[in-house]
Short mmCIF file of C-alpha atoms in Angstrom, two decimals:
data_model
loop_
_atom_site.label_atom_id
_atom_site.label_comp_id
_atom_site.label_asym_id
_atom_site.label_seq_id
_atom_site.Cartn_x
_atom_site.Cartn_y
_atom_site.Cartn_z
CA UNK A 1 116.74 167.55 48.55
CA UNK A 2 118.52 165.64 51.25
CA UNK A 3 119.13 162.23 51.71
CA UNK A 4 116.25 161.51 54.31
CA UNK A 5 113.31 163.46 52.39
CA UNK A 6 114.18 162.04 49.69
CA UNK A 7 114.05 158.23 50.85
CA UNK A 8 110.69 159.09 52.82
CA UNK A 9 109.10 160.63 49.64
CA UNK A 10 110.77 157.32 47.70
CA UNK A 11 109.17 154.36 50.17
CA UNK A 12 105.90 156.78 49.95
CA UNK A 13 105.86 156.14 46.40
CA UNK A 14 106.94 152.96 46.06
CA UNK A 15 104.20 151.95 48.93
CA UNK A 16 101.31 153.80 47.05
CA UNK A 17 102.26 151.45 44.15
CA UNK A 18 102.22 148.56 46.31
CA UNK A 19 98.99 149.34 47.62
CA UNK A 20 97.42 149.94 44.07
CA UNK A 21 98.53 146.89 42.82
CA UNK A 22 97.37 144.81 45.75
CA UNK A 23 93.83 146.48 44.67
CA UNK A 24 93.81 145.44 40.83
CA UNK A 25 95.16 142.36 41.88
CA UNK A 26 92.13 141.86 44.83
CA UNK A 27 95.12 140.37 46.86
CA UNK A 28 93.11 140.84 50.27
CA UNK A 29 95.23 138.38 52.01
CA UNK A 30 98.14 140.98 51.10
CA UNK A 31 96.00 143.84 51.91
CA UNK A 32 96.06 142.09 55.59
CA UNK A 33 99.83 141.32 56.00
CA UNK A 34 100.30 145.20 54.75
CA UNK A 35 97.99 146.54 57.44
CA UNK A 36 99.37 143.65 60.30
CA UNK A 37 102.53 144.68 59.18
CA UNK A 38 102.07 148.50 59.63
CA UNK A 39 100.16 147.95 62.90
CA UNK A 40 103.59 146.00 64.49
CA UNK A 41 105.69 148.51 63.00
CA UNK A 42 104.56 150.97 64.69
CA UNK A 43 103.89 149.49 67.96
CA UNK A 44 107.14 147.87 67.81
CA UNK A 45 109.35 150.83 67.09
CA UNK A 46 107.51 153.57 69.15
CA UNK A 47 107.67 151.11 72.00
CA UNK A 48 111.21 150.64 71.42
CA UNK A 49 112.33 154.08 71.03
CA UNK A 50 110.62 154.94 74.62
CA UNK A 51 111.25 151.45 76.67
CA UNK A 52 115.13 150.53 75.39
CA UNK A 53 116.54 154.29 75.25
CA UNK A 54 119.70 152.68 72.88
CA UNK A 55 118.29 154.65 69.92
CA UNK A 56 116.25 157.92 68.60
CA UNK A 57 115.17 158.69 65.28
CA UNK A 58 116.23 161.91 63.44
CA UNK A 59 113.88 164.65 63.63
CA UNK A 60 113.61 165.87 59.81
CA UNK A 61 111.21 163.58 58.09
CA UNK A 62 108.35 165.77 56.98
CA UNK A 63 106.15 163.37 58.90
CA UNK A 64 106.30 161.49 61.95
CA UNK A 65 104.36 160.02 65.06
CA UNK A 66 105.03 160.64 68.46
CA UNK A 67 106.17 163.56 70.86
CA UNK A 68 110.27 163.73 70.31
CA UNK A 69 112.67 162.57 71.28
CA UNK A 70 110.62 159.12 70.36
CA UNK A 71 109.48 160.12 67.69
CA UNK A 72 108.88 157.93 64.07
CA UNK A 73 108.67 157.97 60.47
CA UNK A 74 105.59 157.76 59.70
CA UNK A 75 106.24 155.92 56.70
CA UNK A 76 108.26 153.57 58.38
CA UNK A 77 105.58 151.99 59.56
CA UNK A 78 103.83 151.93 56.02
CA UNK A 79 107.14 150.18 54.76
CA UNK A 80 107.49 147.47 57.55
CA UNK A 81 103.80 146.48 55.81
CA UNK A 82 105.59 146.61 52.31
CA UNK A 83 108.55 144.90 52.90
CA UNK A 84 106.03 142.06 54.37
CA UNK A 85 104.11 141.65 51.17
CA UNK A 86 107.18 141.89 48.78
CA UNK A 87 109.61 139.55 50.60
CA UNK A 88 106.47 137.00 50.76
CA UNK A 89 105.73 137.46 47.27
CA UNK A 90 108.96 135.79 46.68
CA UNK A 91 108.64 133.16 49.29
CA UNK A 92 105.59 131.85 47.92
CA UNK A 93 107.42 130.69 44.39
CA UNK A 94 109.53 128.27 47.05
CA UNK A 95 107.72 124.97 47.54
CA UNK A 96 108.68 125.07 51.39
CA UNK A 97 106.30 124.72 54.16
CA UNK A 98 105.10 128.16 55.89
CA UNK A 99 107.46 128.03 59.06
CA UNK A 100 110.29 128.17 55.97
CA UNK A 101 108.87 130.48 53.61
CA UNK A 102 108.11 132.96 56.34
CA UNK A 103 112.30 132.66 57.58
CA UNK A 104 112.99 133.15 53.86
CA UNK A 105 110.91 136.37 54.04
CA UNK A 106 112.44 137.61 56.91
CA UNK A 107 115.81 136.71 55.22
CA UNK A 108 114.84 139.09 52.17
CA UNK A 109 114.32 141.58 54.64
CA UNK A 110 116.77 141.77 56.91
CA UNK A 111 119.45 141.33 54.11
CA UNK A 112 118.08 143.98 52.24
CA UNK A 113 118.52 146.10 56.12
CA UNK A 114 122.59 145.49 56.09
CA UNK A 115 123.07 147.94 53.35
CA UNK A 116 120.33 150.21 54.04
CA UNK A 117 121.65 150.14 58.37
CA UNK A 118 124.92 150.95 57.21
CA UNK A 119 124.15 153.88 55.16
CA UNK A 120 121.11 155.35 57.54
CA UNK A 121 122.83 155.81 60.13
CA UNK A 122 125.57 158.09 58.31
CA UNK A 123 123.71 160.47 56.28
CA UNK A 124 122.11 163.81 57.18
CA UNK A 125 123.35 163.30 60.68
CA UNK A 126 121.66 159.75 60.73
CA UNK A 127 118.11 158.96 60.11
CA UNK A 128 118.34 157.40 63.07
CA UNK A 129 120.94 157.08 65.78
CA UNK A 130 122.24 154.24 67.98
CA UNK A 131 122.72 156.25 71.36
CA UNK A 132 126.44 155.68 72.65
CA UNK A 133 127.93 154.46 69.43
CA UNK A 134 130.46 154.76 67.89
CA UNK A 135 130.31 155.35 63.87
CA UNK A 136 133.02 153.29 62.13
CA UNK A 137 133.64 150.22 59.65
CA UNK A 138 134.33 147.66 61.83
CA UNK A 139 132.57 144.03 62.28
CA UNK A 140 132.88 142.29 65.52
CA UNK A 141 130.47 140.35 67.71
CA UNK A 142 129.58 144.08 68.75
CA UNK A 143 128.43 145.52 65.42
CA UNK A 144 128.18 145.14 61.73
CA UNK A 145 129.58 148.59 60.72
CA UNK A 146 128.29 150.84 64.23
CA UNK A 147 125.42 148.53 63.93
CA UNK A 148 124.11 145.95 66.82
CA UNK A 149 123.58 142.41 65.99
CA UNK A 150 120.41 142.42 67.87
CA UNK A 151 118.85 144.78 65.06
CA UNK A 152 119.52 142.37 61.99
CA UNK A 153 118.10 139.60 64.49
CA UNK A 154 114.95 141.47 65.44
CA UNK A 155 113.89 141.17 61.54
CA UNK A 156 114.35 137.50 62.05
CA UNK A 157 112.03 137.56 64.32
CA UNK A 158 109.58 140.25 63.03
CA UNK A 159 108.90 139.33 59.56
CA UNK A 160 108.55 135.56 59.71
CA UNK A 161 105.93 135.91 62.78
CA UNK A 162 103.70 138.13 61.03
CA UNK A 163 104.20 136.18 57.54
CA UNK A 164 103.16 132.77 59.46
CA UNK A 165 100.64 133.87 61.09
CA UNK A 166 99.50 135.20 57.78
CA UNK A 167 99.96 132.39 55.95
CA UNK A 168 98.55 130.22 58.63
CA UNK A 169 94.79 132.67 58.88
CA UNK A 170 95.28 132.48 54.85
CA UNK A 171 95.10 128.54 54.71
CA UNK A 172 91.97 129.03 57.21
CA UNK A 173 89.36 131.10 55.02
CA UNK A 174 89.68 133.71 52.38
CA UNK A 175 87.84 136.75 52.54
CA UNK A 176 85.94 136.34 49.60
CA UNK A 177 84.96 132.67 51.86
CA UNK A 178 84.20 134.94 54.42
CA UNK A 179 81.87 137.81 52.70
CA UNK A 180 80.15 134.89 50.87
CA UNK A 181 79.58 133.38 54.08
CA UNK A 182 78.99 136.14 56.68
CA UNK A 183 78.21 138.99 54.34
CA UNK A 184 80.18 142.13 53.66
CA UNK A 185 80.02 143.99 57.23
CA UNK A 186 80.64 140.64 59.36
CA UNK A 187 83.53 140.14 57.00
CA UNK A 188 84.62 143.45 57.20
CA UNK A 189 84.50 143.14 61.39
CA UNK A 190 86.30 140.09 60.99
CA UNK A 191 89.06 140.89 58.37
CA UNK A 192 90.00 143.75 60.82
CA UNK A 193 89.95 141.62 63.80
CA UNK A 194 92.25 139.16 61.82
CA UNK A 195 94.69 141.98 60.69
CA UNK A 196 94.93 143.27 64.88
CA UNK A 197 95.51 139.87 65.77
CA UNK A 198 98.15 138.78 63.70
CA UNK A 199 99.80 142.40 64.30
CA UNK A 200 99.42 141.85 67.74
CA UNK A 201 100.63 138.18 67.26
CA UNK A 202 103.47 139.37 65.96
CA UNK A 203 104.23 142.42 68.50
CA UNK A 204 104.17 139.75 71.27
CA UNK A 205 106.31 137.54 69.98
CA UNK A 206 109.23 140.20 68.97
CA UNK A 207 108.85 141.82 72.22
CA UNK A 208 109.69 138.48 74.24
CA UNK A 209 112.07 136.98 72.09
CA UNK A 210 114.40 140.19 71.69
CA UNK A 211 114.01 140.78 75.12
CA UNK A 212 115.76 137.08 75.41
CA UNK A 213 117.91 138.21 72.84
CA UNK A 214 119.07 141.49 74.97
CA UNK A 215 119.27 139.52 78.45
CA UNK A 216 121.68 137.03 76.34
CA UNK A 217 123.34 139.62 75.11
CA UNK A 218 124.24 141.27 78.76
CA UNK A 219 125.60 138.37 79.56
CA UNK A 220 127.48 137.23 76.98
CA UNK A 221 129.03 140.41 75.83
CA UNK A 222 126.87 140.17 72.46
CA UNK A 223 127.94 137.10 71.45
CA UNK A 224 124.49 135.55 71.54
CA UNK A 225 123.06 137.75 68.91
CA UNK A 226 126.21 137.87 66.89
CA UNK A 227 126.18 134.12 66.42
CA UNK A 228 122.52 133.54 66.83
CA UNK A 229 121.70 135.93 63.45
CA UNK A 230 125.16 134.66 61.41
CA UNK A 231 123.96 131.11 61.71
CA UNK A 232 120.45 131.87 60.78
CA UNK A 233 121.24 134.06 58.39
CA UNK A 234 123.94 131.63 56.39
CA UNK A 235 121.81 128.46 57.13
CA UNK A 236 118.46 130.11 55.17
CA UNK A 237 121.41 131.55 52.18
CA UNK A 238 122.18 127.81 52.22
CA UNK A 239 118.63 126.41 52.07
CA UNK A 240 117.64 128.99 49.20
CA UNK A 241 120.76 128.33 46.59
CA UNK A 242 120.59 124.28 47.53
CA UNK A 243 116.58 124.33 46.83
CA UNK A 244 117.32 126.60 42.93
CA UNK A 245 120.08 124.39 42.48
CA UNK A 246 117.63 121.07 42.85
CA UNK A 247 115.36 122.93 41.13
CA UNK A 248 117.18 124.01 38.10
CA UNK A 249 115.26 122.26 35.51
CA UNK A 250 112.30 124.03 36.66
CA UNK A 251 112.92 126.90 37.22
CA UNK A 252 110.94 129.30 34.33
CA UNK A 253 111.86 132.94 33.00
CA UNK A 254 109.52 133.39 30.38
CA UNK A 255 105.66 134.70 31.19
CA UNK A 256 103.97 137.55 32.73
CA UNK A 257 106.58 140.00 35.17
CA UNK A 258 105.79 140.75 38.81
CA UNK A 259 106.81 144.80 37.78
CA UNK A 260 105.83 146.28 41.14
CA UNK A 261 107.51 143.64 42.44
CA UNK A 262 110.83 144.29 40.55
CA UNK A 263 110.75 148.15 40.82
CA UNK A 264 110.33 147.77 44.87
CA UNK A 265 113.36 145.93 45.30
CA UNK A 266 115.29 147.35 42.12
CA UNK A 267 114.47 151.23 43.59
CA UNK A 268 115.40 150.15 47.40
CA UNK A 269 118.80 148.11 46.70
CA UNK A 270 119.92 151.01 43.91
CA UNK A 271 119.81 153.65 46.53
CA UNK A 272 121.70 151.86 48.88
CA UNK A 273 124.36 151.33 46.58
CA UNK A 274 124.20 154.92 45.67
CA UNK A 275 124.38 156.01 49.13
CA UNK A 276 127.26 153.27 49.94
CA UNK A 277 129.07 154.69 46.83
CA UNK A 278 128.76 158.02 47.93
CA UNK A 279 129.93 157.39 51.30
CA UNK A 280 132.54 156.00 49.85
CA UNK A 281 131.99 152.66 51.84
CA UNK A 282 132.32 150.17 48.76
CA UNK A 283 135.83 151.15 47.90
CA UNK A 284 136.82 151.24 51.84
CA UNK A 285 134.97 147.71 52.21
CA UNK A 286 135.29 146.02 48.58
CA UNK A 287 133.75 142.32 50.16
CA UNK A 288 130.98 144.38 51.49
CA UNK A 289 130.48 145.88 48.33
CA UNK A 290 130.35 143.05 46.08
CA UNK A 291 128.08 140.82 49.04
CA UNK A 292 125.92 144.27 48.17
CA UNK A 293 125.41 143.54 44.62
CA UNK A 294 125.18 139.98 44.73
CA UNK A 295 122.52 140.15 47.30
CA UNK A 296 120.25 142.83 44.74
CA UNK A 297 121.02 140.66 41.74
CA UNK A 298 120.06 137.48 43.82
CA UNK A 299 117.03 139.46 45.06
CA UNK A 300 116.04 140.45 41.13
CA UNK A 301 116.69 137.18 39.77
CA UNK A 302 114.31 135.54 42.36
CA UNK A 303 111.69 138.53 41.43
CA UNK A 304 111.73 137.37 37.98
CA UNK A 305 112.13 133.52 37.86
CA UNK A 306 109.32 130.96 38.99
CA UNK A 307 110.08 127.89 40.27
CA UNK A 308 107.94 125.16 38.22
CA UNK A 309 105.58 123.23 40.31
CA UNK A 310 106.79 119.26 40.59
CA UNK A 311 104.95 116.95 38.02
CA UNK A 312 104.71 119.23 34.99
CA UNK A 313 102.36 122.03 36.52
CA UNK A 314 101.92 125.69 36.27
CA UNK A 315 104.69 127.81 38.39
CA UNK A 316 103.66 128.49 41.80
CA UNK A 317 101.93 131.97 41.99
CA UNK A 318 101.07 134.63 44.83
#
């Protein structure tokens, strides 16, 4: 099996576990961000595969959405929904407010994106390609590796908007608040109205700030995104290993493991690295490789550890 199949058929399987464990778990609120998730994933991407013509995606996934050439993956979409729920699983052990826990998330997210970017486009003729691009290992206020800045910034923008919108519907009601109150179809009605709004929240807010992002970029010969993304991104790296440092005395290994959680990230980040060791990119780039493992052993670590509540109380939970 090739390299393509074989990552749609993985994120399949790895979202099917998701999704049962958000059921024995009861973790509506989850159940929404997955489905808000989904819902701007595939708005987002089959919008921007017609409207930006700078990139197509391959045509050999077993399934996809949409006449080609603008075609997508269909379970691309399920995984934009995934990554949602497991990057905020780990936000929530932070005790930051929701504007920082959702940048966190969309820090998990797009960090986890500069391995899998880099190896995507190279294998099986790309699973998707950047149109008028060339495919090499260089990083410059152009690209990281053949891949532009504004990409890794769109997740910056993507991921924390749905995730604080989430979190901000979450601190409103709870659907079990809701079914007691308004009964189980009315809740239904409204749970689905919540999960279109906060999907379409989310679409609306990536569509005008990467078109900002773009019009900067034209006329600053991608510098704007380049340095706009590298600050973010180093500034939330900063916040994260300052807060566990602070909180070192309370942070807490032992108890109950998050396993779907682990395996998600653990299966993602390991075939990366075997598709960056295959490629052949980790000896070529030896920084890049060890930033690589560091970031899936940071990622692991903060699967497994919980972050004790101030004053003596239970670890904060999802």
């Amino acid at each position: 099996m090739d390299w393509i199949n074989g990552f749609e058929l993985l994120c399949y399987g790895l979202t099917v576990a998701l999704l049962v464990d958000i059921a024995k778990k009861e973790s509506w609120h989850e159940l929404q961000l997955f489905l808000s998730g989904a819902l701007a994933g595939f708005i987002l991407e089959l919008g921007a595969v017609r409207l930006t013509n700078i990139y197509h995606y391959s045509n050999a996934y077993f399934v996809s959405i949409g006449r080609p050439p603008y075609q997508f993956p269909f379970f691309g979409g399920l995984m934009w929904g995934g990554m949602a729920v497991c990057a905020l699983r780990i936000a929530r052990k932070f005790p930051w407010s929701r504007f920082l826990k959702a940048l966190f998330a969309g820090w998990l997210v797009v960090s986890f994106d500069l391995l899998l970017d880099v190896v995507a486009i190279r294998l099986d003729g790309g699973f998707w390609v950047w149109d008028g691009r060339p495919i090499n290992l260089d990083i410059n206020h152009h690209m990281w590796m053949s891949v532009i800045w504004v990409n890794f910034l769109g997740y910056l923008f993507e991921t924390p908007a749905l995730i604080y919108l989430t979190l901000r519907q979450e601190d409103r009601s709870s659907p079990k608040q809701d079914c007691d109150s308004l009964g189980g179809l009315q809740a239904t009605l409204r749970a689905g109205l919540q999960v279109i709004g906060i999907g379409l929240g989310a679409v609306a807010f990536v569509a005008v700030a990467s078109g900002i992002a773009l019009y900067l970029d034209r006329v600053t010969d991608e510098w704007a995104s380049f340095l706009a993304f590298v600050g973010l991104w180093l500034t939330i790296l900063g916040k994260v290993l300052v807060t566990l440092k602070r909180q070192a005395q309370n942070l807490v290994w032992r108890g109950q493991k998050d396993r779907v959680l682990i395996l998600f990230w653990a299966v993602l980040y390991s075939y990366c690295l075997l598709a960056l060791a295959s490629l052949g990119i980790l000896t070529a780039l030896p920084l890049y490789g060890l930033m690589a493992f560091c970031l899936m052993f940071l990622t692991l670590v903060l699967c497994c550890v919980q972050i004790k509540q101030e004053g003596g109380g239970h670890p904060a939970s999802q």
